[in-house]
Short mmCIF file of C-alpha atoms in Angstrom, two decimals:
data_model
loop_
_atom_site.label_atom_id
_atom_site.label_comp_id
_atom_site.label_asym_id
_atom_site.label_seq_id
_atom_site.Cartn_x
_atom_site.Cartn_y
_atom_site.Cartn_z
CA MET A 167 -27.40 95.96 3.58
CA ARG A 168 -31.09 95.30 3.34
CA ARG A 169 -32.98 95.13 6.60
CA SER A 170 -35.11 92.05 7.25
CA ASP A 171 -38.79 92.69 7.94
CA GLY A 172 -39.94 93.36 11.49
CA GLU A 173 -37.70 93.03 14.51
CA PRO A 174 -33.94 92.62 13.96
CA GLY A 175 -33.48 88.97 13.10
CA THR A 176 -30.54 86.60 12.85
CA GLN A 177 -29.47 88.02 9.51
CA ASP A 178 -29.53 91.59 10.90
CA ARG A 179 -27.46 90.55 13.91
CA GLN A 180 -24.72 89.39 11.52
CA ARG A 181 -24.48 92.80 9.82
CA PRO A 182 -22.11 94.44 12.33
CA ARG A 183 -19.69 91.52 11.97
CA GLN A 184 -19.91 91.64 8.18
CA SER A 185 -19.19 95.37 8.26
CA ARG A 186 -16.15 94.82 10.49
CA VAL A 187 -14.74 92.10 8.22
CA ILE A 188 -15.09 94.27 5.12
CA ALA A 189 -13.65 97.34 6.88
CA ALA A 190 -10.65 95.39 8.18
CA ALA A 191 -9.92 94.12 4.66
CA CYS A 192 -10.17 97.65 3.22
CA LEU A 193 -7.88 99.08 5.88
CA ARG A 194 -5.26 96.37 5.26
CA LEU A 195 -5.50 97.02 1.51
CA TRP A 196 -5.05 100.76 2.11
CA GLY A 197 -2.05 100.15 4.41
CA LEU A 198 -3.94 101.41 7.45
CA ALA A 199 -4.09 98.27 9.59
CA PRO A 200 -3.46 100.29 12.82
CA LEU A 201 -6.89 101.88 12.36
CA THR A 202 -8.66 98.51 12.31
CA ASP A 203 -9.59 98.33 16.00
CA PRO A 204 -11.12 101.80 16.35
CA ALA A 205 -12.81 101.62 12.94
CA CYS A 206 -14.31 98.20 13.66
CA LEU A 207 -15.55 99.31 17.08
CA VAL A 208 -17.22 102.36 15.51
CA LEU A 209 -18.77 100.30 12.72
CA SER A 210 -20.05 97.69 15.12
CA GLU A 211 -21.78 100.30 17.28
CA LEU A 212 -23.20 102.39 14.43
CA VAL A 213 -24.41 99.46 12.33
CA THR A 214 -26.01 97.89 15.40
CA ASN A 215 -27.76 101.19 16.16
CA ALA A 216 -28.94 101.47 12.56
CA PHE A 217 -30.55 98.03 12.64
CA VAL A 218 -31.96 98.32 16.15
CA HIS A 219 -33.18 101.93 16.09
CA GLY A 220 -33.38 102.92 12.42
CA ARG A 221 -36.54 102.62 10.38
CA GLY A 222 -35.20 102.68 6.83
CA ALA A 223 -35.30 99.65 4.52
CA LEU A 224 -31.56 99.87 3.80
CA VAL A 225 -28.50 100.47 5.93
CA THR A 226 -25.48 101.70 4.00
CA VAL A 227 -21.88 101.95 5.14
CA ARG A 228 -19.22 104.11 3.49
CA LEU A 229 -15.52 104.18 4.25
CA PHE A 230 -13.33 106.69 2.47
CA LEU A 231 -10.04 108.46 2.95
CA THR A 232 -9.03 112.09 2.95
CA ALA A 233 -5.42 113.21 3.16
CA ALA A 234 -5.58 113.17 6.96
CA GLU A 235 -8.52 111.00 8.02
CA LEU A 236 -10.50 107.83 7.65
CA CYS A 237 -14.15 108.77 7.22
CA ILE A 238 -16.92 106.39 8.22
CA GLU A 239 -20.58 106.95 7.42
CA VAL A 240 -23.54 104.79 8.35
CA CYS A 241 -26.91 105.70 6.89
CA ASP A 242 -30.15 104.08 8.04
CA GLY A 243 -32.55 106.19 6.00
CA SER A 244 -34.41 107.15 9.15
CA PRO A 245 -35.51 110.77 9.66
CA TRP A 246 -34.98 110.59 13.43
CA VAL A 247 -31.84 112.07 14.94
CA SER A 248 -29.91 109.73 17.23
CA ARG A 249 -29.48 110.98 20.75
CA GLN A 250 -26.59 110.14 23.02
CA PRO A 251 -28.20 108.77 26.18
CA CYS A 252 -26.80 108.86 29.69
CA PRO A 253 -26.87 105.12 30.27
CA ASP A 254 -27.72 103.56 33.58
CA PRO A 255 -24.39 102.15 34.86
CA LEU A 256 -26.07 98.79 35.41
CA ALA A 257 -27.91 98.67 32.07
CA PRO A 258 -26.67 96.07 29.56
CA SER A 259 -26.87 98.56 26.66
CA GLY A 260 -26.96 102.24 25.81
CA ARG A 261 -23.24 103.00 25.60
CA GLY A 262 -22.67 102.75 21.84
CA LEU A 263 -22.43 106.45 21.04
CA SER A 264 -20.30 107.05 24.15
CA LEU A 265 -17.86 104.41 22.88
CA VAL A 266 -17.84 106.02 19.44
CA ASP A 267 -17.16 109.42 21.00
CA ALA A 268 -14.23 107.97 22.96
CA VAL A 269 -12.35 106.55 19.96
CA VAL A 270 -12.95 108.99 17.09
CA ASP A 271 -11.57 112.47 16.52
CA ALA A 272 -14.94 113.87 15.46
CA TRP A 273 -18.44 112.59 14.81
CA GLY A 274 -21.90 113.87 14.20
CA VAL A 275 -25.35 113.28 12.83
CA CYS A 276 -26.46 114.90 9.59
CA GLU A 277 -29.41 117.27 9.86
CA ASP A 278 -31.80 114.80 8.24
CA GLY A 279 -30.98 112.25 10.94
CA ALA A 280 -30.37 109.54 8.36
CA ARG A 281 -26.56 109.49 8.51
CA VAL A 282 -23.95 109.36 11.27
CA TRP A 283 -20.38 110.23 10.31
CA CYS A 284 -17.05 109.77 12.12
CA LEU A 285 -13.48 110.85 11.48
CA ILE A 286 -10.39 108.98 12.66
CA ARG A 287 -6.96 110.50 12.06
CA ARG A 288 -4.85 108.42 9.70
CA ASP A 289 -1.72 109.01 11.80
CA LEU A 290 -3.15 106.95 14.68
CA GLY A 291 -0.52 104.27 14.09
CA THR A 292 2.43 106.66 14.44
CA PRO A 293 3.95 107.78 17.76
CA GLU A 294 2.49 111.29 17.43
CA GLY A 295 -0.87 109.72 16.63
CA HIS A 296 -1.23 107.95 19.95
CA ARG A 297 -3.79 109.44 22.25
#
């Protein structure tokens, strides 16, 4: 997804939704519909962060499967490492990475700061997969 120039504009604000729609379609195609809600929440938060805080010209999203996990990567091309803030309880924002942390099995930021990755167990939809 190419970033519009300057401040996040209308087109940029549509990117999280577009990412969710594509991810939901992929997960249905892969037979992993039970992962749709957590994956879409993660994508929404990470893509929003990439457009709001990232400085790169492109934001890329990758979804892929391993034998045990759904892997999500969002790359903003920015050399700055994202930090997980301690949000003010009354602030209207600042909870994105806390939400991500709550729904994924693992996540991190690559050393170059340009990519955030998350892992969600594929067995989430089975009884033993419930948290």
